[in-house]
Structure formats: C-alpha cells, structure tokens
Amino acid sequence: MFILGISCYFHDAASVLMSDGQLVAAAEEERFSRIKHDYNFPRNAIQFCLEQGGIQSSDLSYVAFFEKPFRKLDRILMTTLQTYPRSCGVFRESMISWITDKLWISTTLNSELGIPKDRVLFSEHHLSHAASAYLCSPFDEAAILTVDGVGEWVTATYGVGRGNQISLLKQIEFPHSLGLLYSAFTAFLGFEVNEGEYKVMGMAPYGQPRYLDKVWKLVQPNSDGSFSLDLDYFSFHHSTKQTYNRKFIELFGDPRPPSMLFFTEQSGFPSYFGTPPGNYVELCRLNQHYADIAASIQKVTEELLLNMANNLHRETRLKRLCLAGGVALNSVANTRLLNETPFEELYVPPSAGDGGGALGAALWAYHSVLGKPREFVMDHSYWGRCYPSAEIREFLNENNITFRQFEDDEALFDQVVDRLIDGKVVGWFQGRFEWGPRALGNRSILADPRNPEMKNIVNAKIKFREPYRPFAPSVLAEQAETYFELSNATKHFPARYMLYVVPVKPDQRAALPAITHVDGTARLQMVFRDQSPRYHRLIERFWQSSGVPVVLNTSFNLRGDPIVTSPADALNTFAKSEMDTLVLEDLMVDKAGYAGIQ
C-alpha cells in the first residue's frame, strides 16, 4: 500500500511517500524549485517521491493532505469580518488565493495525479504535527505537544499517543498564538517571518532579558498551561503587511532596520564588516537594546512552553514527550523542556514545521485511519534524492571541470582531513539529502572547530551572513558526553537533528572555539555509525589527526538560498563562495584551477 503525503499553500511545501508503513522518500519543494520556503503545490517533490518508490501515481492507494482547507477558510472569513474594515486587505488577498487554488485540493490532485476524490484524505493541521512526531517516534505511549503560528483555527494542542492512535485533549485557538508572538518580534528585529525566527534565537545570547516585564504585558499565562495575547499590540489578525502595531513600538521603541549591521561590545566588530563606523559606540548600544529584546522574547517563549509541558505532564503522568510544530525548532527551549520538566525523554522530528505535516498526514492515514500497526521509527533524516557517482562524474566531464576520483574512501578522508586541519573549508555532498531545515552531514559545509578564526572565515567567505549566527558541531555520538553536557546522550533523538542547545563542557571550550556560542553553548548533532557511516568515519579520521572527534558543520548554501540538492547546485554555490574544496561522493574538486561551469 502506497500513501502520498502532501503539505502546501502556506510555506515549506513538501511531499512524502510511504509503502506499507515504511517511509520511502521525503522532500520539501524548495529543494527542487530553488525557491526558499516554496509554498506552491509540490509537483517536483511529488515526482521525486514517485520516482524514488519506482511507482506511478496510479499505484497510490491514498493521498493524505495535512490540513482541512475549508476549516482554514472559515477562520480567515470569521476573523476578517470581526476586524473589518481594517482587514479589507486580508480579505481581498485571501479570496484571490483561496478561490483560485487553496480550496480545490481534491480537484488539483485529480488533475495532476489522476487520484479519485474518494482516495484523498484530509487530516487536521495540528493532528498532522502530532502524528509527525509521535507515530514515527520510538515510543509506544507518549504525551504530545504541538505549537506553531496557526493551522486552521488551532495554534497549540495537548494530547496523548498510545499505540497507533492519537487523542488531542486540549487546544489553544487563533489569535492566541505563541508562534505568532515570536514572529512579531522576529519582524520587529528586522528579520523575515517564517525564516528569521532562528536568527532571533541566535541573537538572544548576546543580550540580557531586561524587557521581560514589557513582553509579559503582551501575553498572559494561565494556570492550566494556556495563555492569551493582548491583541491591542498586534496587527497580524487584520493586516497582510505588519504583525505588530504602533502601541507595540511605543512599548519597545523603533524597530530594527533589516539592513542594520549587528555588533555589540561583546561581539566586537567583525573584520569582514570593513572599517568600524564613526558612531560605533552608539550603534553598539542600539544593537545591545535589540539583543536584550531578543533575549526577553526567547525567555518568555521558554517559560510559556515550560508551563504548557508541566501542565501536560500533570494531566498525563507520562514520562515521554513528543513535540512538533514550528516552535519545536526552538532548540534552546527544547533543552529546557528536557531539563526542567518531569519528562525524561523527548522526540522531535527533523522536519517539525509545516513541511513535516506531509509526513504526519501520511502516518495518520496509515495508522490512525486504516488501523495499521506501527513499525517505522525515524532515526535519521536522509530521505531525499541521491546522485550516483557516475552521474556526477558525467556532469563534471560535460562541464570540463577538473576533478580527482578516489577508489578508496580512506584516501579521500585523508585528503579532506588534511585540508580541514590546514584551515580550508570543505563542501561535503553525499548520499540522500536531508529531510527538514538542518544539514546533517549529507549537504554540509565543514571546517575545523579548533580554529578560533573559522567562525569569521565561514561567515565572511562562505555564508555571507550575520556574525551572531552560531555554527553547529557534528560529534561522534559515542564521544558526545566528553565534550557536551548531555547525560545519556545517545538516547536523545533531538540531538541527532540539532534540536538541542547544550553547554559545551567548560574544560573543552578552549578546544572548540569555532562552535562554542557566546554563552558557552552549542547546537550539537550526534553522528551515529549505523545511520551515517561515511560521515562518521570522516569525523573519526579527523579525530585521529586533530585530537577532537568534532567537525564544524553548517548547511551547504549561501544566505537566502535553499540547501543544495544537486551537483549543479553544489558547483554553483562552490563557485560563488570562497570554499576551498568540494567533495561530491568519491570525487574531489579543488578551487585552485577551477574555472567554473563551462
């Protein structure tokens, strides 16, 4: 039995294919269209999934969509009518997009894939989130918490999973939304909503939560774990352009211009910014103000999540928690949930946001609707397309690109390790690309974590991004506890996916300056031999030569681009950056002598 799961029409459109309850393929549309957070109908991702499964659309038993479009339209109509005439722009734009595309999913699937409408199943948005976490977790029973911006009406749910069934017990509804609260501050701090939230999380450690009293004016926590927003400060419920309003600005000051360079006295002025401006001290103070605001909203977010999780535990008394929704990508908060609630284990899927809803819908259809038993556990994220070495070699030859092929992996690893130790930056492209927003060793840029200059080098020459953004360590799973403060590390699935931020052990920080954030933490990725044999072996070889079983890992893309998918994407990124070496499976391209694609 083949089930295709689909999510689209808001952001991070995606598709997955399951065969008899086992995941075959999963990919976001952006990886093929090269449009960051592409929300359109995922034709390319669907085609990839069918090809990966070796089937035609006629072989599909069901297609599962991740939410209920008519219920979402109901929310939009109700809220725009309640706030009219301020919401006339929202109403106009919504009607244009909904009448033309979003309501007619069954019709679209019939025309695109030939799927009869009676074979299309519609989950609910937060039920899909819940299923994406619980039904592929290693737990046979767990509490479930889903938190995001908004689905149809719901913005957060509490529930329980047992066997192949999920019961959602409580919910919080729009406009009261933790995701939208965080997004308002994301916009205020000069970042793009649904893209820059992790930048706020990265900026927060440069500040102190000095504005907690002001942030708490916006949101009221309740004793049952729920909360309510004071809508007098927001405009997301009636505006298409602005998430916060004048009253918000009166409380926090002028918003941060998106083009403003970020630096504080603590961070210093990165050399790749050029010459410090004449008003450097004044700009440091202003940036410190914004960093303090970021620290404040991050702290409030964590406290609200802790309140929700602690209340969920009091109701369920379960030891395990499954977490999904866009807010579940807040890895700092996840670590506090592990350390400061009675839950002993957490599971967060690698694609916890809306893209992951495609997987959740398919899992829900197979297990909860059709009643099939659970057998699949997602213990890695490598579900995208791979490119065989012969195909890559043909591509390089066609474009007259000089490369070296290695018959022996150990010889290749020796060359890569030598370059890393020599201060070079290496693009690492292998196997199937990752499911979700994190590069986890198959589409990664690698560097030496011992080099204190490497953070600035990669930011300035490769990523072209803000200096406060931390880089992640990929560490051999069996060595994680030597370097990071995470007890029983190998049992924690979120640490496989960079979904915990944990302290670097104080006696190891000097050894790993490039991946240690300003607050002494790191967003680690544990690498297991069984799931990532080549990447694990590369890190082992680096350990033998350097003395540390860790490499600096950042996603293989330039700022504003999706992570690379194909060899052509990789070569294009390689050419536009000052990356030194590119490894494509068993092939190596060095920048010296590289003339670009002909």
Coordinates of C-alpha atoms in Angstrom, one line a residue:
M1 CA 0.0 0.0 0.0
F2 CA 1.4 3.4 -1.1
I3 CA 0.3 6.6 0.6
L4 CA 1.5 10.0 -0.6
G5 CA 1.5 12.8 2.0
I6 CA 1.3 16.4 0.9
S7 CA 1.6 19.9 2.6
C8 CA 1.5 23.2 0.7
Y9 CA 0.0 26.6 0.2
F10 CA 1.4 28.4 3.3
H11 CA 5.2 27.8 3.5
D12 CA 7.6 24.8 3.2
A13 CA 5.5 22.7 0.8
A14 CA 6.6 19.1 0.9
S15 CA 5.7 15.6 -0.1
V16 CA 6.5 12.1 1.3
L17 CA 5.8 8.6 0.1
M18 CA 5.2 5.6 2.4
S19 CA 5.0 2.0 1.4
D20 CA 3.3 -0.4 3.8
G21 CA 4.0 2.0 6.7
Q22 CA 7.7 2.5 5.9
L23 CA 9.0 5.8 4.7
V24 CA 10.4 5.7 1.2
A25 CA 11.1 9.3 0.4
A26 CA 10.5 12.8 1.8
A27 CA 11.5 16.2 0.4
E28 CA 10.5 19.9 0.5
E29 CA 9.6 21.5 -2.7
E30 CA 12.2 24.3 -2.2
R31 CA 15.0 21.7 -2.7
F32 CA 13.9 21.3 -6.4
S33 CA 12.4 24.7 -7.3
R34 CA 15.3 26.6 -5.5
I35 CA 12.7 29.0 -4.0
K36 CA 13.3 29.4 -0.3
H37 CA 10.3 28.1 1.7
D38 CA 8.4 27.5 -1.5
Y39 CA 4.7 27.1 -0.7
N40 CA 3.3 26.1 -4.1
F41 CA 1.8 22.8 -5.0
P42 CA 4.9 20.4 -4.6
R43 CA 5.0 19.0 -8.1
N44 CA 8.7 18.4 -8.1
A45 CA 8.7 16.8 -4.7
I46 CA 5.8 14.6 -5.6
Q47 CA 7.6 13.5 -8.8
F48 CA 10.8 12.7 -6.8
C49 CA 8.8 10.6 -4.3
L50 CA 7.1 8.6 -7.0
E51 CA 10.4 8.0 -8.8
Q52 CA 12.2 7.0 -5.6
G53 CA 9.4 4.5 -5.0
G54 CA 9.5 3.2 -8.5
I55 CA 5.8 3.8 -9.0
Q56 CA 3.3 5.8 -11.0
S57 CA 0.6 7.9 -9.4
S58 CA -1.9 5.2 -10.4
D59 CA -0.2 2.9 -7.9
L60 CA -1.1 5.2 -5.0
S61 CA -3.7 3.8 -2.6
Y62 CA -4.4 7.2 -0.9
V63 CA -3.2 10.8 -0.8
A64 CA -3.2 12.5 2.6
F65 CA -3.3 16.3 2.8
F66 CA -2.0 17.9 6.0
E67 CA -5.0 20.1 6.9
K68 CA -8.6 21.0 6.1
P69 CA -8.8 23.9 3.7
F70 CA -12.5 24.8 4.3
R71 CA -11.9 25.0 8.0
K72 CA -9.0 27.3 7.5
L73 CA -11.1 29.5 5.2
D74 CA -13.7 29.6 7.9
R75 CA -11.1 31.1 10.3
I76 CA -10.0 33.7 7.8
L77 CA -13.5 34.8 7.0
M78 CA -14.5 35.0 10.6
T79 CA -11.5 37.0 11.7
T80 CA -11.6 39.4 8.8
L81 CA -15.3 40.1 9.4
Q82 CA -14.6 40.7 13.0
T83 CA -11.9 43.2 12.3
Y84 CA -13.4 44.9 9.2
P85 CA -12.7 47.4 7.7
R86 CA -9.1 47.2 8.9
S87 CA -8.9 43.7 7.5
C88 CA -10.2 44.5 4.0
G89 CA -6.7 43.9 2.5
V90 CA -6.5 40.4 4.2
F91 CA -10.0 39.6 2.9
R92 CA -9.2 40.6 -0.7
E93 CA -5.9 38.8 -0.9
S94 CA -7.3 35.7 0.8
M95 CA -10.2 35.5 -1.6
I96 CA -7.9 35.7 -4.6
S97 CA -5.7 32.9 -3.4
W98 CA -8.3 30.7 -1.8
I99 CA -10.9 30.8 -4.6
T100 CA -8.2 30.1 -7.3
D101 CA -6.1 27.3 -5.6
K102 CA -6.3 26.5 -1.9
L103 CA -9.9 25.2 -1.6
W104 CA -9.7 22.7 -4.5
I105 CA -7.1 20.3 -3.3
S106 CA -9.1 17.2 -4.4
T107 CA -9.6 18.7 -7.9
T108 CA -5.9 19.6 -8.2
L109 CA -4.8 16.1 -7.2
N110 CA -7.3 14.6 -9.6
S111 CA -5.9 16.7 -12.5
E112 CA -2.3 16.4 -11.5
L113 CA -2.1 12.8 -10.5
G114 CA -5.4 11.2 -11.6
I115 CA -6.3 10.5 -8.0
P116 CA -10.1 10.0 -7.4
K117 CA -11.5 12.3 -4.8
D118 CA -12.6 9.5 -2.6
R119 CA -9.0 8.5 -2.3
V120 CA -8.0 11.9 -0.8
L121 CA -7.9 12.1 3.0
F122 CA -7.7 15.3 4.9
S123 CA -6.1 15.4 8.3
E124 CA -6.1 18.5 10.5
H125 CA -3.1 20.8 10.7
H126 CA -2.2 20.1 14.3
L127 CA -3.1 16.4 14.1
S128 CA -0.6 16.2 11.3
H129 CA 2.0 17.8 13.5
A130 CA 1.2 15.4 16.3
A131 CA 1.4 12.4 14.0
S132 CA 4.7 13.6 12.5
A133 CA 6.3 13.4 16.0
Y134 CA 4.5 10.6 17.8
L135 CA 3.8 8.0 15.0
C136 CA 7.5 7.8 13.9
S137 CA 8.9 8.1 17.4
P138 CA 10.4 5.1 19.3
F139 CA 7.7 5.4 22.0
D140 CA 4.6 3.2 22.2
E141 CA 3.0 5.8 24.6
A142 CA 3.7 9.5 25.0
A143 CA 2.4 12.9 25.7
I144 CA 2.2 15.2 22.7
L145 CA 2.6 18.9 22.5
T146 CA 2.2 20.8 19.2
V147 CA 2.9 24.6 19.0
D148 CA 3.1 26.8 15.9
G149 CA 1.7 30.0 14.3
V150 CA -1.7 28.8 13.3
G151 CA -3.3 25.9 11.5
E152 CA -7.0 26.0 10.6
W153 CA -8.1 27.6 13.9
V154 CA -5.7 25.9 16.3
T155 CA -2.3 27.3 17.4
A156 CA -1.3 24.7 20.0
T157 CA -2.6 21.3 21.2
Y158 CA -2.0 18.9 24.1
G159 CA -2.6 15.2 23.6
V160 CA -1.6 11.6 24.1
G161 CA -0.4 8.9 21.8
R162 CA -1.0 5.3 22.5
G163 CA -0.2 2.5 20.0
N164 CA -1.4 3.8 16.6
Q165 CA -3.9 6.3 17.9
I166 CA -3.7 10.0 18.9
S167 CA -6.1 11.8 21.2
L168 CA -5.8 15.6 21.2
L169 CA -7.3 16.7 24.5
K170 CA -7.0 20.5 24.7
Q171 CA -6.2 23.3 22.2
I172 CA -5.5 27.0 22.0
E173 CA -7.1 28.9 19.2
F174 CA -6.2 31.8 17.0
P175 CA -5.5 34.7 17.6
H176 CA -3.7 33.5 20.8
S177 CA -0.5 32.0 19.3
L178 CA 3.0 31.5 20.7
G179 CA 4.3 31.2 17.2
L180 CA 2.8 34.5 16.1
L181 CA 4.0 36.2 19.2
Y182 CA 7.6 35.1 18.4
S183 CA 7.1 36.0 14.8
A184 CA 6.0 39.6 15.7
F185 CA 9.4 40.0 17.5
T186 CA 11.1 38.4 14.5
A187 CA 9.7 41.1 12.3
F188 CA 10.4 43.9 14.8
L189 CA 14.1 42.8 15.0
G190 CA 14.4 43.1 11.2
F191 CA 14.1 39.5 10.1
E192 CA 11.7 37.8 7.7
V193 CA 8.8 36.0 9.4
N194 CA 8.8 32.2 8.9
E195 CA 12.5 32.5 8.1
G196 CA 14.3 34.5 10.7
E197 CA 13.0 33.1 13.9
Y198 CA 16.2 31.1 14.4
K199 CA 18.1 34.4 14.0
V200 CA 16.3 35.8 17.0
M201 CA 17.3 32.6 18.9
G202 CA 20.9 33.2 17.8
M203 CA 20.9 36.9 18.8
A204 CA 19.4 36.3 22.2
P205 CA 22.6 35.1 23.9
Y206 CA 24.2 38.5 23.1
G207 CA 21.6 40.1 25.3
Q208 CA 20.1 40.0 28.7
P209 CA 16.3 39.6 29.3
R210 CA 15.9 43.2 30.5
Y211 CA 12.5 43.6 29.0
L212 CA 10.7 40.7 30.5
D213 CA 8.2 43.0 32.2
K214 CA 7.3 44.6 28.9
V215 CA 7.0 41.3 27.0
W216 CA 4.7 40.0 29.7
K217 CA 2.4 42.9 29.0
L218 CA 1.7 41.2 25.7
V219 CA 0.8 37.7 26.9
Q220 CA -1.0 36.3 30.0
P221 CA -0.1 32.8 31.1
N222 CA -2.9 30.7 32.7
S223 CA -2.7 28.1 35.4
D224 CA -3.8 25.3 33.0
G225 CA -0.8 25.9 30.7
S226 CA -2.8 28.0 28.2
F227 CA -2.2 31.7 27.5
S228 CA -3.8 34.7 25.9
L229 CA -2.3 37.6 23.9
D230 CA -3.3 41.3 24.4
L231 CA -4.3 42.0 20.8
D232 CA -4.0 45.8 21.3
Y233 CA -0.3 45.3 20.5
F234 CA -0.6 43.3 17.3
S235 CA -1.9 43.6 13.8
F236 CA -1.3 40.0 12.4
H237 CA -5.0 39.3 12.7
H238 CA -6.1 42.1 10.3
S239 CA -3.0 43.1 8.3
T240 CA -1.2 41.4 5.4
K241 CA 2.0 43.5 5.9
Q242 CA 2.5 44.1 9.6
T243 CA 2.5 41.7 12.6
Y244 CA 2.8 44.4 15.3
N245 CA 1.4 48.0 15.6
R246 CA 2.1 51.5 16.9
K247 CA 1.4 50.5 20.5
F248 CA 4.0 47.7 20.3
I249 CA 6.5 50.3 19.0
E250 CA 5.7 52.7 21.8
L251 CA 6.5 49.9 24.3
F252 CA 9.7 48.7 22.7
G253 CA 11.0 51.6 20.6
D254 CA 11.7 51.8 16.9
P255 CA 12.1 48.5 15.0
R256 CA 15.5 47.4 13.9
P257 CA 16.2 48.2 10.2
P258 CA 16.7 44.9 8.3
S259 CA 19.9 46.3 6.7
M260 CA 21.4 47.3 10.0
L261 CA 24.7 45.5 10.8
F262 CA 24.6 43.7 14.2
F263 CA 27.5 44.1 16.6
T264 CA 27.9 44.8 20.3
E265 CA 30.7 45.5 22.7
Q266 CA 30.7 41.8 23.5
S267 CA 30.8 40.6 19.9
G268 CA 33.2 43.2 18.7
F269 CA 33.3 44.5 15.1
P270 CA 34.0 41.6 12.6
S271 CA 36.8 42.3 10.2
Y272 CA 34.6 41.4 7.3
F273 CA 32.3 44.3 8.0
G274 CA 35.1 46.6 7.0
T275 CA 36.1 49.8 8.9
P276 CA 34.1 50.5 12.1
P277 CA 31.8 53.5 11.7
G278 CA 32.3 56.7 13.4
N279 CA 29.3 56.2 15.6
Y280 CA 30.4 52.7 16.6
V281 CA 29.8 53.2 20.4
E282 CA 26.3 54.5 19.7
L283 CA 25.5 51.6 17.4
C284 CA 26.8 49.1 19.9
R285 CA 24.3 50.5 22.5
L286 CA 21.4 50.3 20.0
N287 CA 22.3 46.7 19.0
Q288 CA 22.5 45.8 22.6
H289 CA 19.0 47.1 23.0
Y290 CA 17.8 44.8 20.3
A291 CA 19.8 41.8 21.6
D292 CA 18.1 42.4 25.0
I293 CA 14.7 42.3 23.4
A294 CA 15.6 39.1 21.6
A295 CA 16.7 37.6 24.9
S296 CA 13.5 38.7 26.5
I297 CA 11.1 37.1 24.0
Q298 CA 13.2 34.0 23.9
K299 CA 12.9 33.7 27.7
V300 CA 9.2 34.3 27.7
T301 CA 8.8 31.7 25.0
E302 CA 10.7 29.2 27.0
E303 CA 8.6 29.9 30.1
L304 CA 5.3 29.6 28.3
L305 CA 6.4 26.2 26.8
L306 CA 7.5 25.0 30.3
N307 CA 4.1 26.0 31.7
M308 CA 2.4 24.1 28.9
A309 CA 4.6 21.0 29.3
N310 CA 4.4 20.9 33.0
N311 CA 0.6 21.0 32.9
L312 CA 0.6 18.3 30.2
H313 CA 2.6 16.1 32.5
R314 CA 0.4 16.7 35.5
E315 CA -2.6 15.6 33.4
T316 CA -1.0 12.6 31.7
R317 CA 1.8 11.4 34.2
L318 CA 3.7 10.1 31.2
K319 CA 7.5 10.1 31.0
R320 CA 7.9 10.8 27.3
L321 CA 7.0 13.8 25.3
C322 CA 6.7 14.2 21.5
L323 CA 6.9 17.8 20.3
A324 CA 6.1 19.3 16.8
G325 CA 5.1 22.5 15.1
G326 CA 7.4 25.3 14.1
V327 CA 8.0 26.3 17.7
A328 CA 9.5 22.8 18.2
L329 CA 12.5 24.0 16.1
N330 CA 13.5 26.3 19.0
S331 CA 16.3 24.1 20.2
V332 CA 17.1 26.2 23.2
A333 CA 13.6 25.8 24.5
N334 CA 13.7 22.1 23.8
T335 CA 16.7 21.7 26.1
R336 CA 14.9 23.4 28.9
L337 CA 11.9 21.1 28.4
L338 CA 14.2 18.2 28.9
N339 CA 16.0 19.6 31.9
E340 CA 13.1 21.4 33.7
T341 CA 10.1 19.2 33.3
P342 CA 9.4 15.7 34.7
F343 CA 9.6 14.3 31.1
E344 CA 12.6 12.0 30.8
E345 CA 12.8 11.7 27.0
L346 CA 11.7 14.0 24.1
Y347 CA 11.2 13.2 20.5
V348 CA 11.2 16.0 18.0
P349 CA 11.2 15.1 14.2
P350 CA 13.8 16.7 12.0
S351 CA 11.1 18.4 10.0
A352 CA 8.9 19.7 12.8
G353 CA 7.3 22.6 10.9
D354 CA 4.7 22.7 8.1
G355 CA 6.8 20.6 5.7
G356 CA 6.7 17.8 8.3
G357 CA 2.9 17.9 8.1
A358 CA 3.1 15.9 4.9
L359 CA 4.7 13.0 6.8
G360 CA 2.2 13.4 9.6
A361 CA -0.7 13.2 7.3
A362 CA 0.6 10.0 5.7
L363 CA 1.3 8.4 9.1
W364 CA -2.1 9.4 10.4
A365 CA -3.8 7.9 7.3
Y366 CA -1.9 4.6 7.5
H367 CA -2.0 4.1 11.3
S368 CA -5.0 6.0 12.7
V369 CA -7.4 5.8 9.8
L370 CA -6.6 2.4 8.4
G371 CA -5.6 1.0 11.7
K372 CA -2.3 -0.5 10.7
P373 CA 0.3 -1.3 13.4
R374 CA 3.4 0.9 13.8
E375 CA 6.8 -0.5 12.8
F376 CA 8.7 2.6 11.4
V377 CA 10.9 4.7 13.6
M378 CA 12.6 7.8 12.1
D379 CA 16.2 7.6 13.4
H380 CA 17.8 9.6 10.7
S381 CA 16.9 12.4 8.2
Y382 CA 18.3 11.2 4.9
W383 CA 15.2 10.8 2.8
G384 CA 15.9 13.0 -0.2
R385 CA 17.4 12.3 -3.6
C386 CA 20.9 10.9 -4.0
Y387 CA 23.2 11.3 -7.1
P388 CA 25.3 8.3 -8.1
S389 CA 29.0 8.9 -8.6
A390 CA 28.7 8.0 -12.3
E391 CA 26.1 10.7 -12.8
I392 CA 28.2 13.3 -11.0
R393 CA 31.3 12.3 -13.0
E394 CA 29.4 12.7 -16.3
F395 CA 28.2 16.1 -15.2
L396 CA 31.7 17.3 -14.3
N397 CA 33.1 16.0 -17.6
E398 CA 30.4 17.7 -19.6
N399 CA 31.3 21.0 -18.0
N400 CA 35.1 20.5 -18.3
I401 CA 35.6 20.6 -14.5
T402 CA 38.8 19.0 -13.3
F403 CA 38.3 16.5 -10.5
R404 CA 40.0 13.6 -8.8
Q405 CA 38.3 10.3 -8.2
F406 CA 39.1 8.1 -5.2
E407 CA 38.7 4.4 -5.3
D408 CA 39.4 4.2 -1.6
D409 CA 37.4 6.1 0.9
E410 CA 40.2 6.2 3.4
A411 CA 42.4 8.0 0.9
L412 CA 39.6 10.5 0.3
F413 CA 39.1 11.1 4.0
D414 CA 42.8 11.7 4.5
Q415 CA 42.8 14.4 1.9
V416 CA 39.7 16.0 3.4
V417 CA 41.1 15.9 6.9
D418 CA 44.4 17.4 5.7
R419 CA 42.6 20.3 4.2
L420 CA 40.4 20.9 7.3
I421 CA 43.5 20.9 9.6
D422 CA 45.2 23.3 7.1
G423 CA 42.4 25.8 7.7
K424 CA 40.4 25.0 4.5
V425 CA 36.7 25.0 4.1
V426 CA 35.2 21.9 2.5
G427 CA 31.8 21.3 0.8
W428 CA 30.6 17.8 1.7
F429 CA 28.0 16.3 -0.7
Q430 CA 27.0 12.7 -0.3
G431 CA 24.0 10.3 -0.3
R432 CA 20.4 11.4 0.0
F433 CA 19.7 15.0 1.1
E434 CA 18.2 15.7 4.5
W435 CA 14.5 16.0 5.4
G436 CA 14.0 19.2 7.3
P437 CA 15.8 22.5 7.6
R438 CA 19.1 21.2 9.0
A439 CA 22.2 19.9 7.1
L440 CA 23.2 16.8 9.0
G441 CA 26.3 15.6 7.1
N442 CA 25.0 14.9 3.6
R443 CA 24.7 18.5 2.3
S444 CA 27.1 20.3 4.7
I445 CA 30.0 22.7 4.7
L446 CA 32.8 21.5 7.1
A447 CA 35.6 23.3 8.9
D448 CA 38.0 22.8 11.8
P449 CA 36.2 23.6 15.1
R450 CA 39.5 24.2 16.9
N451 CA 40.4 27.3 14.8
P452 CA 39.1 30.4 16.6
E453 CA 39.1 32.3 13.3
M454 CA 37.0 29.7 11.5
K455 CA 33.6 31.3 12.5
N456 CA 34.5 34.6 10.9
I457 CA 36.1 32.9 7.9
V458 CA 33.0 30.8 7.1
N459 CA 30.6 33.7 7.8
A460 CA 32.6 36.1 5.7
K461 CA 33.8 34.0 2.8
I462 CA 31.2 31.3 2.5
K463 CA 27.8 32.1 4.1
F464 CA 27.8 35.9 3.8
R465 CA 25.7 36.1 6.9
E466 CA 25.4 37.8 10.3
P467 CA 28.2 37.3 12.8
Y468 CA 26.0 36.3 15.7
R469 CA 24.8 33.2 14.0
P470 CA 26.4 30.1 15.6
F471 CA 27.8 27.1 13.8
A472 CA 27.0 23.6 14.9
P473 CA 29.3 20.8 15.9
S474 CA 28.9 17.3 14.4
V475 CA 30.2 15.0 17.1
L476 CA 30.7 11.2 17.2
A477 CA 27.7 10.0 19.2
E478 CA 29.9 7.9 21.4
Q479 CA 32.0 10.9 22.4
A480 CA 29.3 13.4 22.9
E481 CA 29.3 13.3 26.7
T482 CA 33.0 14.0 26.8
Y483 CA 32.5 17.4 25.2
F484 CA 28.9 18.4 25.9
E485 CA 26.7 18.5 29.0
L486 CA 24.0 16.0 28.0
S487 CA 23.6 12.9 30.2
N488 CA 22.9 9.6 28.5
A489 CA 23.4 11.5 25.2
T490 CA 22.9 8.6 22.8
K491 CA 19.3 8.1 23.8
H492 CA 18.2 11.6 22.9
F493 CA 16.8 11.7 19.4
P494 CA 16.6 15.5 19.1
A495 CA 20.4 15.7 19.4
R496 CA 20.6 13.7 16.1
Y497 CA 18.8 16.7 14.4
M498 CA 20.4 19.8 16.0
L499 CA 17.3 20.2 18.1
Y500 CA 19.0 20.7 21.5
V501 CA 21.3 23.5 22.5
V502 CA 23.5 22.3 25.4
P503 CA 26.5 23.7 27.2
V504 CA 30.0 22.8 25.9
K505 CA 31.8 21.5 28.9
P506 CA 33.9 24.3 30.4
D507 CA 37.2 22.4 30.1
Q508 CA 36.5 21.7 26.4
R509 CA 35.5 25.2 25.2
A510 CA 39.1 26.3 24.5
A511 CA 39.4 23.3 22.3
L512 CA 36.3 24.1 20.3
P513 CA 36.1 27.9 19.9
A514 CA 34.5 27.9 16.5
I515 CA 31.4 26.0 17.5
T516 CA 31.0 27.4 21.1
H517 CA 28.5 30.2 21.1
V518 CA 28.9 33.4 23.1
D519 CA 27.0 31.9 26.1
G520 CA 29.1 28.7 26.2
T521 CA 26.6 26.5 24.4
A522 CA 26.4 24.6 21.1
R523 CA 23.6 23.2 18.9
L524 CA 25.1 19.8 18.6
Q525 CA 24.5 17.0 16.1
M526 CA 25.3 13.5 17.3
V527 CA 26.6 11.3 14.4
F528 CA 25.9 7.5 14.6
R529 CA 27.9 5.0 12.6
D530 CA 24.8 3.0 11.6
Q531 CA 22.9 5.9 10.1
S532 CA 25.8 8.0 8.7
P533 CA 28.7 5.6 8.1
R534 CA 30.8 7.8 5.8
Y535 CA 30.3 11.0 7.8
H536 CA 31.0 9.1 11.0
R537 CA 34.2 7.7 9.5
L538 CA 35.3 11.1 8.3
I539 CA 34.9 12.6 11.8
E540 CA 36.8 9.6 13.2
R541 CA 39.7 10.3 10.8
F542 CA 39.6 14.0 11.8
W543 CA 39.8 12.9 15.5
Q544 CA 42.8 10.7 14.8
S545 CA 44.6 13.7 13.3
S546 CA 43.3 16.6 15.4
G547 CA 42.6 15.1 18.8
V548 CA 38.9 16.1 18.7
P549 CA 36.0 13.9 17.4
V550 CA 34.1 17.0 16.2
V551 CA 33.8 19.0 13.0
L552 CA 32.2 22.4 12.4
N553 CA 29.1 21.8 10.3
T554 CA 26.9 24.4 8.6
S555 CA 24.3 24.0 5.8
F556 CA 25.6 23.8 2.2
N557 CA 24.0 27.0 0.9
L558 CA 24.6 30.7 0.6
R559 CA 22.4 33.2 2.6
G560 CA 18.9 33.3 1.1
D561 CA 19.2 30.1 -0.8
P562 CA 17.8 26.6 0.0
I563 CA 20.3 24.0 0.9
V564 CA 21.9 22.5 -2.2
T565 CA 20.2 19.5 -3.8
S566 CA 22.1 18.5 -6.9
P567 CA 25.7 18.5 -8.1
A568 CA 24.8 21.6 -10.2
D569 CA 23.6 23.4 -7.1
A570 CA 26.7 22.4 -5.2
L571 CA 29.0 23.6 -8.0
N572 CA 27.1 26.9 -8.3
T573 CA 27.5 27.5 -4.5
F574 CA 31.1 26.4 -4.6
A575 CA 31.8 28.9 -7.4
K576 CA 30.1 31.9 -5.7
S577 CA 31.9 31.4 -2.4
E578 CA 35.5 31.1 -1.2
M579 CA 35.1 27.5 -0.3
D580 CA 38.4 25.7 -0.9
T581 CA 37.3 22.1 -1.8
L582 CA 34.2 20.3 -2.9
V583 CA 33.6 16.6 -2.3
L584 CA 30.9 15.0 -4.4
E585 CA 30.6 11.4 -3.3
D586 CA 34.0 10.0 -4.2
L587 CA 35.0 12.9 -6.4
M588 CA 37.0 16.0 -5.3
V589 CA 37.2 19.4 -6.9
D590 CA 39.7 21.9 -5.6
K591 CA 39.2 25.7 -6.1
A592 CA 42.7 26.0 -7.3
G593 CA 42.4 25.7 -11.1
Y594 CA 38.6 25.7 -11.0
A595 CA 37.3 27.8 -13.8
G596 CA 33.6 27.3 -13.2
I597 CA 30.9 25.5 -15.2
Q598 CA 31.6 26.0 -18.9

